[in-house]
Every structure is written in C-alpha cells, then in structure tokens.
Amino acid sequence: MHVLVIGAAGMVGRKLIARLAADGRLGGKTITALTAHDVVAPARIDAPFPVTTRVSDISVPGEAGALVADRPDVIFHLAAIVSGEAEADFDKGYRINFDGTRFLLDAVRLIEGYVPRLVFTSSIAVFGAPFPEAIGDDFFLTPLTSYGTQKAVGELLLADYSRRGFLDGVGIRLPTICVRPGKPNKAASGFFSGIIREPLAGQEAVLPVSEDVMHWHASPRAAVGFLLHAATFDTAPLGARRSLTMPGLAVTVGEQIEALRRVAGDAAVARIRRAPDPVIAQIVAGWPRRFDAARALSLGFKAEASFDEIIRIHVEDELGGQVA
Amino acid sequence: MHVLVIGAAGMVGRKLIARLAADGRLGGKTITALTAHDVVAPARIDAPFPVTTRVSDISVPGEAGALVADRPDVIFHLAAIVSGEAEADFDKGYRINFDGTRFLLDAVRLIEGYVPRLVFTSSIAVFGAPFPEAIGDDFFLTPLTSYGTQKAVGELLLADYSRRGFLDGVGIRLPTICVRPGKPNKAASGFFSGIIREPLAGQEAVLPVSEDVMHWHASPRAAVGFLLHAATFDTAPLGARRSLTMPGLAVTVGEQIEALRRVAGDAAVARIRRAPDPVIAQIVAGWPRRFDAARALSLGFKAEASFDEIIRIHVEDELGGQVA
C-alpha cells in the first residue's frame, strides 16, 4: 500500500507519519511506500518502508497531478493555510485552501480508473455562531472566516467528487488539538494548550479568558487516530454526506485547570497567570463550544473521555512521562 | 443607476429586463444604463434607457473583469449551466457555474472602493434528501448534484466576499418556476409546467408521476419580483448569512390539476394524459417538497398564495388573457 501525506511538515502530519512508521501497516495492509509532501521539506524519519520526500506548492497548476501520478492508494490532505493567515492574506488562503484542494481532487479525477481513499482535514470553523447548545451532525455550514469558507467548499467538492465516483472521500472536522506541542504561538486559541503545556514544563502561562469558557478538544494522538480510522473504515454508510464532525471533549477552562491540578499538582496550577484580554475573549465567544458527534461515534471514531487523559497523553508523548 | 444582467438571454433574464424597461427605475432610482450579457446574444428590447448587449464567456479569464470595469451599481448574476447539463458535462458545469461565479466575484473584489449589490440566483438544489417535512432556513447544504454543489459553493463565496466588504451579496434560492413558458423540454421537472401550459394551449400534456407528488412553485412574475426586491432591500439584517430560500407554494400535482379545472374547465384537464415513468418518479422523489421560508417572508419577499393565481399569471403574461 502506497500512502501520500500532503502537509507532512505540520504538527499533525509529522505525528501521522511517525505512527505509520511505527505500525508499518494501515488497515491491515503493509505499507510499501510513503510520500511525504509539503511546501517546506518534511523532517527525515526512520520507517520500515521507503519514504520519498517531495517539496512543491499544490496550488501551482500541474503540481497536484505530479503528486498523484503514481496512484497512491490513500491520500491524506492535511495541507492548509491556517485561520489567522487566511484571514490576513485573502489571496494566499484562497490559493492554497481553495485552488490547492480543487487541483488535488481534479488531478485524482483525471486519472482513468483511479479511485483512492482521500482523507481531507476539515475544521469546526465551517460552523459560525449563533449555535445551538450542542452542534449536531446536521447543523448548517455557516463559516464566519475565509478559512472556514474554504474548508466548507472543500467538503462540498469532496462530496460531489465522491458521489461521481472519482474518489472515495472522507472529510473530518477536527476539534481544537490540545495539548498542542511546541512553542506558544499567536493563535487566539493558543492559551487552551498553553495553560497546560507551559506549567507542565515549569514555565508561566497566560490565561486571557474567564474560567467558564467552554471549548471542544481532542489530543494530537486522537487526531492521528481519526486520520487512520478515516483512511480505513467502510465508507458505504456515509452515502452522499462525506464529512463528519469528529468526537471530542467539551470542557471549561476551569475544568482544564482542575485536571492539571490532579495530574501535576498545585505548583503547576500556580504557574497560570490571569491576564484578561477582551479581544481574545470576544473572538473565543464566537467559537463552537460543544458538538453532538453522534454520527462519527457510531462509525467508530474515538476521542478522549476526560481532560486528565488529554494531559497524560501530552506527558507521555512529549515529556517522556515526566512533569516539572 | 447602471444595471448589469449576466444571463440575460435566459427566460428569467429576459423577463427581468422587460420589467426593468417597463419600470425605468429600480428601488426608487432611475436606471441610466443597462448591460445585457450572455454567452449568446440577448434579444433586443425597447427601453427608456440605453441597453448595451455583450456576448462573452465569463469563465474565460479576463471576461468578468471587462464586464464590471465600468462599475455597475447592481449586478444580477443569473448565468448557469442547468442541472441536467451540469450532471452530464462535469467540466462545463464546473467551468461556468464554479469558475465563472468566482471570476465574477473576484473581478468585483479587485476594483478598489467598488461595492455593488450582487444578486446571485441559487437554487433549492443546494438541498438533498432526506428532508424534514418542511425545510427551514437553517437546513444544511446537502446537494446531490454537481449543479447543487456549484450553487452551494457560490453561496459560500458570496457570504465570505460580502463579510469581507468586497460586495453586497444576496443569494436567492428560487423555487421551481411554474408555469415556465415556451416549448416542452427534457428536464425531469418539465411536466410540472407542461401539464398546465399545454392544456391551456389546446395541446396534450404527459403526466409521468402520481397526483400525490408535492413540489415547490413560484411564477416567473414572482421570480422577477424576488430579483427586484433582492436588489433593493436593506441587507443589514442578513448578517453573515447572505442566502435566502425564496417563498413559494407547496402543491401536489392533484392540486395543480384541480386549479387548472377551476381556471380553464374540464376540457383542459382532459388533455392531460397519464403515462407513469418510474425513472422520473424516482428523480422527483429526491427533490424538496416544501419549505418554511420564514426569513425571506420576514424580509419582504412575496410569492403566490394559490396555484390558481400562478395559472392566471401565465394566462395574462403569455397568452394575452385567453385560454384555448
């Protein structure tokens, strides 16, 4: 089985490839080759199968065609300009997220008799407020950002190209990934990970919102699990509705902090500094808080059951089991 | 005020231009120029303002830019490859309905300080079964055709470009237009008009489905009314949700026939020949039957209240008030 990962240099892409290398198999089949693609060179990795690295821009006509010319059996399309950048640079967001996705789908379509499984990472940003208490599988597409619009368009194309038999597409709407490893970034959502990651590493973290803010989380390990399941489950029950809201965990910031206390003690919690930021509070107020991901759960997708578990996964996978 | 009609040679485009020519005004302002565009030459029309005819393909890069270079105040974007053709010719449908619409929106975006009202005709084909009994304003986009997918993408772009301040967009999802004037065509929906139009003209019509089939109708005159209102109403209450399901009338085929009997008598009804067609019956079974268009109604959009009225409009507008 030949696997293509587009967006291989990103956090989720790196973890996905590490998992595929560790397993050596996908859906019961031996992986015989993996192509790791990104606009910057993905890191080298040891794997029991040959890994080919490709660097190009899929929004340049012809590049997507070159990527799929050797007919990978499974394509993970993770590449995207993130929300903040797609809002700041309109042209770049549409070029990569809109044109790039369409070029990829069309490149697959134009190869006669080739119908790969194509896993597309969508986002809960396809939904915009006002929301019901829990957002169901049939809530309508109401993006309030260009990024969310581009992901929603990707979902629609994926469904139409699948219906026409050009590919076997699955769109998965990822929760906010927490605890996100690495350094703090400027994303408005950054604090959800920061208030756990920094205290666990013995550093101060800033909390810009009140503790009653609720949000929808899953660990990086769960995200990789979603991708693997999306690549291998039976898509027949999907019918024409090919995109799924992934399961996750709805917790308040206060519940996150209490979980941190249980896992790492009062000393860790004491490293969280309150610094209310009305701008961030307002952005976050427009975000989804909770989903009813009944459809994905019924199809076998699994997320964490407690925030303690999400923290422990971070400690195991990123900190070698040690907390500061 | 300068008005641009894209798709001017189509049935709705022709009726819209005739109405604008009759009124001489739009939303209380005198029309000073009208540009009638289509891929084939629109018919000449007498109007109290200069009418410029343009023939080009908006999916050819640069053509959309040329069309909006003189900054029309209101743009009606009615041009589309229809459902059956978009399904039969995948490339053509995406080229005109997807690329063409995006090129138009981008051409507007790239003119500095230009924010026209842009009315986009979407379709109830953005919705696919299974449906609730009445489809509400927050039912999700679930197209089951490439045409419906392309219209749904158009709606998403219209919302994002409006939110970003590039244009003032309104998407209107038209009901099935009934009674459609002209000759019978091969559209699966053709019989809804045919069983009224042909008998009124003294000719036989074929009914391929049972009388309990319900569908969602509005007259061509109502469609023009929707367009005029969409071009002139205050869009502030729309917020980020720029597309509206237009009001219409949910009637069964049996109710259509009884209305025909009231307007034109038993002799007209006798010209309807039953010829059940399982293929057409199955296609129609997947179509929307009834909507709850509360939002559009609250914003002042108006449709017919009875099918008798829809038939009388056809008799007045197409038959000079005479029935066979």
XYZ file of C-alpha atoms in Angstrom:
648
model
C 0.000 0.000 0.000
C 1.281 3.427 -1.029
C 0.367 6.358 1.240
C 0.624 10.046 0.314
C 0.637 12.678 3.074
C 0.131 16.251 1.856
C 1.016 18.699 4.611
C 3.617 16.323 6.043
C 5.674 19.032 7.769
C 2.854 20.202 10.031
C 2.316 19.002 13.572
C -0.443 16.525 12.721
C 1.352 15.374 9.561
C 4.554 14.619 11.469
C 2.688 12.652 14.123
C 0.699 10.756 11.494
C 3.853 9.720 9.644
C 5.575 8.715 12.900
C 2.608 6.495 13.711
C 2.537 4.944 10.213
C 6.288 4.265 10.519
C 5.779 2.651 13.933
C 2.860 0.494 12.710
C 4.286 -0.365 9.286
C 0.706 -1.102 8.272
C -2.559 0.686 7.568
C -5.919 -1.039 7.820
C -4.336 -4.478 7.900
C -2.205 -3.872 4.812
C 1.568 -3.486 4.766
C 2.718 -0.031 3.759
C 5.139 -0.426 0.853
C 5.853 3.259 0.203
C 5.085 6.649 1.716
C 5.341 10.026 0.016
C 5.722 12.942 2.420
C 4.815 16.233 0.752
C 4.845 19.817 1.948
C 5.760 23.273 0.772
C 8.816 23.031 3.024
C 10.915 19.892 3.413
C 9.386 17.476 5.926
C 11.757 16.017 8.527
C 13.500 12.728 7.720
C 12.076 9.744 9.534
C 13.119 6.111 10.034
C 10.479 3.786 8.680
C 10.226 0.124 7.672
C 9.208 1.289 4.176
C 10.770 3.710 1.702
C 9.832 7.352 2.353
C 10.012 9.807 -0.526
C 10.069 13.496 0.327
C 8.542 15.980 -2.122
C 8.552 19.749 -1.828
C 6.180 21.772 -4.010
C 3.187 24.090 -3.954
C -0.019 22.212 -4.803
C -1.681 25.464 -5.848
C 0.677 25.652 -8.833
C -1.080 24.007 -11.802
C 0.445 20.617 -12.560
C 1.970 20.005 -9.128
C -1.014 18.074 -7.778
C -1.005 15.934 -10.910
C 2.682 15.102 -10.404
C 1.962 14.130 -6.789
C -0.728 11.579 -7.601
C 0.701 10.296 -10.898
C 1.945 7.091 -9.240
C -1.546 6.441 -7.827
C -1.171 6.339 -4.046
C -3.872 4.133 -2.503
C -4.553 6.510 0.384
C -4.131 10.293 0.303
C -4.135 12.371 3.484
C -4.745 16.012 2.537
C -3.731 17.981 5.627
C -2.182 20.992 3.907
C -3.748 24.361 4.688
C -3.091 27.993 5.372
C -4.349 28.371 8.939
C -7.259 30.512 10.011
C -5.442 33.678 11.046
C -3.225 33.772 7.979
C -6.116 33.002 5.596
C -7.964 35.968 7.118
C -4.927 38.265 6.878
C -3.916 37.211 3.342
C -7.072 36.681 1.309
C -5.303 35.656 -1.899
C -2.964 33.192 -0.230
C -5.781 31.498 1.687
C -7.915 31.034 -1.413
C -4.917 29.952 -3.467
C -3.812 27.169 -1.123
C -7.007 26.132 0.632
C -9.432 26.558 -2.280
C -7.433 26.155 -5.503
C -4.977 23.699 -3.969
C -7.748 21.394 -2.768
C -9.605 21.582 -6.057
C -6.435 20.926 -8.067
C -5.758 17.846 -5.952
C -9.291 16.487 -6.415
C -9.144 17.198 -10.133
C -5.746 15.547 -10.507
C -7.238 12.384 -8.992
C -10.361 12.662 -11.151
C -8.358 12.875 -14.368
C -6.554 9.565 -13.832
C -8.688 6.921 -15.507
C -9.841 4.104 -13.225
C -8.128 5.543 -10.141
C -10.359 5.882 -7.049
C -8.187 6.367 -3.934
C -9.388 6.919 -0.391
C -8.869 10.644 0.183
C -8.969 11.926 3.771
C -9.493 15.679 3.963
C -8.991 17.521 7.237
C -11.800 19.991 7.557
C -12.460 22.075 10.632
C -15.151 23.100 13.075
C -14.555 26.560 11.537
C -17.140 25.572 8.886
C -19.658 26.492 11.594
C -20.359 30.028 12.775
C -22.424 31.442 15.624
C -25.215 31.615 16.662
C -25.097 27.974 17.706
C -27.406 25.559 19.489
C -26.204 24.233 22.870
C -24.645 21.207 21.151
C -23.975 21.344 17.406
C -25.426 18.279 15.699
C -24.362 16.464 12.540
C -26.969 18.299 10.513
C -26.084 21.841 11.597
C -25.675 24.027 8.526
C -22.442 25.367 7.070
C -22.147 28.937 8.316
C -18.461 29.868 8.269
C -17.500 33.278 9.634
C -13.933 33.255 8.318
C -12.358 32.823 4.890
C -10.604 29.719 6.258
C -13.935 28.215 7.314
C -15.400 29.102 3.900
C -12.518 27.379 2.117
C -12.906 24.260 4.260
C -16.670 24.221 3.636
C -16.051 24.432 -0.117
C -13.572 21.556 0.225
C -16.269 19.489 1.944
C -18.762 20.185 -0.848
C -16.277 19.252 -3.570
C -15.229 16.117 -1.700
C -18.881 15.036 -1.545
C -19.558 15.742 -5.205
C -16.358 14.080 -6.450
C -17.130 11.053 -4.260
C -20.733 10.880 -5.485
C -19.479 10.936 -9.066
C -17.110 8.061 -8.304
C -13.863 9.987 -8.874
C -12.535 9.258 -5.378
C -13.606 7.818 -2.035
C -13.559 10.933 0.116
C -13.893 11.410 3.863
C -13.852 14.862 5.436
C -13.080 15.017 9.136
C -13.720 18.156 11.164
C -11.049 18.171 13.807
C -11.659 19.592 17.290
C -9.099 22.060 18.632
C -5.982 19.978 19.178
C -4.893 20.084 22.806
C -2.260 19.857 24.200
C -0.528 21.219 21.135
C 3.224 20.602 21.473
C 5.892 23.184 20.749
C 6.280 26.845 21.479
C 3.448 29.284 22.218
C 2.081 30.878 19.044
C -0.113 33.881 18.395
C -3.271 31.951 17.556
C -6.238 33.236 19.571
C -6.802 29.624 20.651
C -3.211 29.189 21.811
C -3.960 29.562 25.517
C -6.074 26.373 25.614
C -2.835 24.417 25.163
C -0.539 26.978 26.782
C -2.178 26.810 30.215
C -1.338 23.093 30.317
C 1.901 22.865 28.310
C 3.831 25.695 29.944
C 3.060 24.801 33.602
C 3.987 21.160 32.897
C 7.344 22.429 31.612
C 7.867 24.616 34.694
C 7.019 27.849 32.876
C 4.445 30.561 33.327
C 1.333 30.599 31.101
C -1.097 33.449 30.480
C -4.876 32.896 30.665
C -6.711 35.664 28.757
C -10.313 34.470 29.304
C -12.514 33.542 32.240
C -12.679 30.003 33.602
C -16.243 29.423 32.424
C -15.201 29.455 28.744
C -16.036 26.067 27.241
C -14.329 24.576 24.202
C -14.062 21.360 22.184
C -10.800 19.413 22.444
C -9.017 16.266 21.344
C -5.393 15.245 21.759
C -2.868 15.028 18.915
C -2.917 11.248 19.474
C -6.692 11.223 18.982
C -6.296 13.311 15.815
C -3.923 10.709 14.374
C -6.429 8.031 15.382
C -9.178 9.885 13.494
C -6.998 10.012 10.379
C -6.132 6.323 10.489
C -9.767 5.350 11.022
C -10.905 7.724 8.251
C -8.435 6.029 5.907
C -9.673 2.522 6.598
C -13.333 2.360 7.679
C -16.167 1.282 5.380
C -17.482 4.474 3.752
C -20.649 2.880 2.338
C -22.823 4.114 5.258
C -21.760 7.725 4.562
C -23.940 7.996 1.477
C -23.623 11.443 -0.067
C -22.740 13.117 3.248
C -18.986 12.599 3.340
C -17.857 14.976 6.093
C -18.021 14.136 9.762
C -17.643 16.182 12.918
C -15.073 14.290 14.969
C -15.799 13.416 18.581
C -14.077 15.429 21.257
C -14.365 16.620 24.802
C -16.272 19.766 25.841
C -14.598 21.212 28.935
C -14.388 24.621 30.527
C -11.089 26.329 31.197
C -11.824 25.796 34.903
C -12.169 22.040 34.282
C -8.891 22.075 32.348
C -7.191 23.695 35.342
C -8.627 21.216 37.825
C -7.422 18.349 35.624
C -3.957 19.920 35.600
C -4.089 20.062 39.400
C -4.948 16.355 39.593
C -2.177 15.361 37.172
C 0.618 17.778 38.192
C -0.372 19.391 41.499
C -0.934 22.895 42.873
C 2.548 24.041 41.889
C 1.752 23.589 38.207
C -1.595 25.397 38.548
C 0.160 28.291 40.320
C 2.100 28.962 37.095
C -1.101 30.127 35.335
C -1.339 33.910 35.391
C -4.721 35.589 34.759
C -4.463 38.459 32.265
C -7.952 39.080 30.821
C -7.856 40.131 27.155
C -11.230 41.427 25.894
C -10.194 40.985 22.249
C -9.400 37.304 22.674
C -12.475 36.835 24.867
C -14.646 38.206 22.093
C -13.088 36.034 19.370
C -13.480 32.933 21.518
C -17.112 33.806 22.293
C -17.936 33.221 18.600
C -16.458 29.726 18.555
C -18.279 26.413 18.892
C -18.314 25.046 22.440
C -19.797 21.591 22.182
C -20.815 19.126 19.493
C -23.021 16.077 19.370
C -20.788 13.936 17.146
C -23.210 11.016 17.103
C -22.539 10.062 13.509
C -18.750 9.788 13.856
C -19.103 7.893 17.151
C -21.474 5.417 15.506
C -18.906 4.918 12.736
C -16.169 4.045 15.227
C -14.237 7.317 15.695
C -12.938 7.684 19.269
C -11.743 10.654 21.349
C -10.680 11.087 24.964
C -13.211 10.698 27.770
C -11.559 13.112 30.239
C -9.214 16.076 30.192
C -6.953 14.225 32.642
C -6.405 11.703 29.852
C -5.576 14.502 27.383
C -2.944 15.849 29.791
C -1.484 12.391 30.443
C -1.136 11.807 26.694
C 0.883 15.023 26.451
C 3.094 13.950 29.344
C 3.660 10.536 27.756
C 4.156 11.621 24.161
C 6.028 14.909 24.623
C 7.628 14.914 28.064
C 8.841 11.307 28.357
C 6.398 10.748 31.201
C 7.934 13.484 33.386
C 6.294 16.661 34.699
C 8.263 19.642 36.029
C -28.162 53.743 -11.855
C -26.339 51.216 -14.040
C -27.626 47.626 -14.008
C -25.758 44.583 -15.299
C -27.677 41.381 -16.063
C -25.499 38.312 -16.585
C -27.526 35.509 -18.127
C -29.741 37.989 -19.977
C -30.811 35.563 -22.708
C -32.419 33.075 -20.350
C -36.114 33.007 -19.516
C -35.784 34.789 -16.179
C -33.188 37.241 -17.545
C -35.467 38.251 -20.418
C -38.419 38.791 -18.090
C -36.286 40.755 -15.638
C -35.034 43.087 -18.364
C -38.547 43.553 -19.749
C -39.720 44.553 -16.274
C -36.800 46.963 -15.751
C -37.547 48.500 -19.162
C -41.228 48.887 -18.233
C -40.428 50.420 -14.826
C -37.481 52.577 -15.937
C -36.465 52.557 -12.280
C -35.049 50.221 -9.653
C -35.519 50.824 -5.951
C -36.643 54.392 -6.476
C -33.689 55.320 -8.688
C -33.821 56.000 -12.417
C -31.976 53.421 -14.486
C -29.497 55.267 -16.697
C -27.906 52.259 -18.393
C -28.355 48.521 -18.621
C -25.829 45.971 -19.818
C -27.369 42.690 -21.009
C -24.791 39.909 -21.061
C -24.939 36.294 -22.094
C -22.934 33.697 -23.941
C -25.399 34.088 -26.835
C -26.781 37.444 -27.974
C -29.757 38.527 -25.815
C -32.821 39.752 -27.709
C -33.080 43.475 -28.433
C -35.547 45.317 -26.250
C -37.096 48.796 -26.231
C -36.244 50.612 -23.037
C -36.272 54.198 -21.751
C -32.513 53.858 -21.078
C -29.594 52.757 -23.261
C -29.146 48.982 -23.387
C -25.718 47.582 -24.226
C -25.527 43.974 -25.314
C -22.396 41.979 -24.554
C -21.624 38.436 -25.626
C -18.803 36.556 -23.901
C -17.985 33.595 -21.693
C -17.460 34.691 -18.067
C -15.422 31.562 -17.394
C -12.691 32.867 -19.709
C -10.163 34.741 -17.529
C -10.491 38.486 -18.016
C -14.072 38.491 -19.343
C -15.665 39.067 -15.947
C -13.256 41.934 -15.330
C -14.246 43.551 -18.612
C -17.928 43.220 -17.683
C -17.645 45.073 -14.374
C -14.940 47.577 -15.356
C -17.500 50.383 -15.651
C -18.784 49.621 -12.150
C -22.460 48.740 -12.496
C -24.345 49.580 -9.297
C -26.399 46.386 -9.331
C -25.323 43.063 -10.798
C -27.797 40.235 -11.399
C -25.851 37.011 -11.830
C -28.332 34.590 -13.383
C -25.975 32.733 -15.717
C -25.676 28.999 -15.169
C -25.392 25.650 -16.825
C -28.613 23.948 -15.753
C -28.841 20.878 -13.578
C -29.115 18.182 -16.210
C -26.308 19.572 -18.345
C -24.003 20.152 -15.350
C -24.525 16.497 -14.429
C -23.900 15.292 -17.986
C -20.869 17.526 -18.638
C -18.829 17.741 -15.435
C -16.159 20.081 -16.826
C -18.622 22.507 -18.380
C -20.704 22.750 -15.216
C -17.691 23.479 -13.016
C -16.245 25.872 -15.581
C -19.350 28.059 -15.871
C -21.079 27.646 -12.507
C -17.983 27.415 -10.280
C -15.149 29.242 -12.073
C -17.468 31.737 -13.739
C -19.049 32.757 -10.448
C -15.703 33.018 -8.694
C -14.183 35.053 -11.538
C -17.116 37.465 -11.315
C -16.788 37.886 -7.546
C -13.035 38.321 -7.874
C -13.384 40.872 -10.663
C -15.597 42.951 -8.343
C -13.215 42.451 -5.422
C -10.222 43.711 -7.387
C -11.791 47.095 -8.185
C -10.760 49.431 -5.379
C -13.628 51.037 -3.469
C -16.308 49.313 -5.553
C -19.011 47.506 -3.534
C -22.031 46.771 -5.764
C -25.175 44.927 -4.805
C -24.763 41.480 -6.358
C -27.827 39.252 -6.633
C -26.944 35.613 -7.201
C -29.612 33.123 -8.232
C -29.024 29.999 -6.229
C -31.344 27.019 -6.193
C -33.220 24.656 -3.919
C -30.835 22.075 -5.464
C -28.367 23.038 -2.686
C -30.528 20.735 -0.537
C -30.637 16.958 -0.877
C -32.802 14.263 0.698
C -33.535 13.068 3.303
C -35.546 16.146 4.243
C -37.739 17.209 7.122
C -41.462 17.790 6.330
C -40.744 21.498 5.691
C -37.167 22.629 5.027
C -36.262 25.533 7.297
C -33.842 28.398 6.798
C -31.182 26.576 8.792
C -31.303 23.264 6.950
C -27.809 22.244 5.934
C -26.303 22.301 2.461
C -26.546 18.748 1.158
C -26.509 18.909 -2.632
C -26.952 15.651 -4.527
C -25.969 17.020 -7.932
C -22.935 18.823 -9.309
C -25.223 21.770 -10.108
C -26.382 21.936 -6.490
C -22.766 21.685 -5.327
C -21.747 24.561 -7.589
C -24.623 26.700 -6.350
C -23.758 25.901 -2.721
C -20.144 26.939 -3.348
C -21.436 30.153 -4.912
C -23.461 30.831 -1.749
C -20.402 30.309 0.457
C -18.232 32.613 -1.650
C -20.969 35.245 -1.774
C -21.141 35.216 2.036
C -17.379 35.428 2.511
C -16.883 38.163 -0.081
C -19.756 40.120 1.490
C -18.374 39.655 5.007
C -15.003 40.936 3.797
C -16.692 44.043 2.336
C -15.871 43.300 -1.321
C -19.510 43.333 -2.385
C -23.039 43.425 -1.002
C -24.264 39.962 -1.928
C -27.690 38.366 -1.769
C -28.260 34.758 -2.794
C -31.812 33.767 -3.599
C -32.836 30.126 -3.865
C -35.576 30.085 -6.465
C -38.462 27.602 -6.306
C -39.244 25.650 -9.449
C -40.580 28.239 -11.857
C -44.098 27.394 -12.958
C -45.681 27.901 -15.436
C -42.493 28.002 -17.462
C -43.291 29.486 -20.893
C -42.059 28.062 -24.169
C -41.773 24.581 -25.563
C -41.581 21.363 -23.553
C -38.007 20.451 -22.642
C -36.380 17.286 -21.368
C -35.874 18.441 -17.782
C -37.221 15.895 -15.308
C -39.227 18.734 -13.771
C -40.720 19.768 -17.120
C -44.106 18.137 -16.533
C -44.945 20.486 -13.622
C -45.299 23.289 -16.175
C -46.268 21.078 -19.097
C -49.499 19.796 -17.530
C -50.700 23.409 -17.281
C -49.097 25.062 -20.304
C -50.002 22.507 -22.969
C -53.682 22.078 -21.995
C -54.106 25.878 -21.862
C -52.774 25.980 -25.428
C -55.148 23.220 -26.558
C -52.457 20.549 -26.651
C -51.918 17.235 -24.938
C -49.548 17.010 -21.940
C -47.974 13.918 -20.405
C -48.025 13.362 -16.630
C -45.289 10.861 -15.641
C -45.875 10.816 -11.838
C -48.787 10.246 -9.493
C -51.076 13.051 -8.353
C -49.828 12.969 -4.762
C -46.374 14.270 -5.736
C -45.836 17.609 -3.977
C -43.459 20.321 -5.180
C -42.471 23.936 -4.533
C -43.514 26.523 -7.104
C -43.446 30.211 -7.928
C -44.415 32.020 -11.128
C -41.926 33.720 -13.469
C -43.511 37.009 -12.364
C -42.764 36.165 -8.717
C -39.169 35.265 -9.664
C -38.700 38.716 -11.199
C -40.209 40.203 -8.042
C -37.683 38.303 -5.925
C -34.821 39.649 -8.036
C -36.027 43.260 -7.830
C -36.519 43.011 -4.062
C -33.126 41.315 -3.617
C -31.524 44.202 -5.497
C -33.067 46.883 -3.323
C -33.877 45.738 0.235
C -31.761 46.609 3.268
C -29.217 43.784 3.634
C -28.068 44.782 7.134
C -30.362 42.232 8.863
C -28.775 39.406 6.818
C -25.582 39.459 8.840
C -23.191 36.798 7.581
C -25.971 34.562 6.236
C -26.481 36.026 2.789
C -28.554 33.369 1.019
C -32.282 33.053 1.385
C -34.777 30.380 0.436
C -37.454 32.225 -1.509
C -41.102 31.792 -0.588
C -43.239 29.632 -2.825
C -46.268 27.445 -2.908
C -46.244 23.748 -1.979
C -48.913 21.965 -4.005
C -49.485 18.439 -5.186
C -49.918 17.553 -8.837
C -53.553 16.780 -7.992
C -53.978 20.319 -6.615
C -52.365 21.721 -9.759
C -54.895 19.822 -11.871
C -57.869 20.999 -9.802
C -56.644 24.588 -10.150
C -56.437 24.091 -13.914
C -60.026 22.820 -13.867
C -61.191 25.950 -11.993
C -59.374 28.305 -14.364
C -59.868 26.526 -17.716
C -62.503 23.838 -17.241
C -62.815 20.077 -17.708
C -61.808 20.224 -21.368
C -58.337 21.494 -20.425
C -57.906 18.833 -17.743
C -58.916 16.141 -20.241
C -55.804 16.999 -22.290
C -53.544 15.569 -19.522
C -52.509 12.013 -20.350
C -51.200 9.757 -17.565
C -48.034 7.891 -18.597
C -46.236 6.790 -15.411
C -42.435 6.899 -15.764
C -40.622 5.164 -12.889
C -37.320 6.913 -13.725
C -38.820 10.393 -13.465
C -40.810 9.365 -10.384
C -37.613 8.309 -8.670
C -35.736 11.516 -9.539
C -38.630 13.646 -8.307
C -38.851 11.643 -5.060
C -35.422 13.023 -4.082
C -36.478 16.647 -4.537
C -37.597 19.103 -1.871
C -41.381 19.304 -1.468
C -41.990 22.165 0.907
C -40.012 24.934 2.612
C -40.579 27.165 5.583
C -39.191 30.372 4.062
C -39.790 32.419 7.206
C -36.662 34.516 6.844
C -37.352 35.682 3.285
C -41.004 36.383 4.143
C -39.928 38.490 7.127
C -37.605 40.424 4.810
C -40.444 41.265 2.419
C -40.132 38.642 -0.353
C -43.548 37.630 -1.737
C -44.832 34.658 -3.735
C -48.231 33.482 -4.905
C -50.847 32.326 -2.392
C -52.656 29.839 -4.666
C -51.961 27.775 -7.757
C -55.000 29.375 -9.423
C -53.069 32.637 -9.216
C -49.991 31.016 -10.771
C -52.100 29.784 -13.699
C -53.801 33.169 -14.143
C -50.397 34.880 -14.285
C -49.407 32.544 -17.116
C -52.647 33.289 -18.959
C -52.138 37.046 -18.530
C -48.423 37.223 -19.281
C -48.078 34.579 -22.004
C -51.499 34.014 -23.574
C -52.887 37.552 -23.733
C -55.573 36.582 -21.245
C -57.012 33.830 -23.496
C -57.246 30.095 -22.815
C -57.822 27.520 -25.560
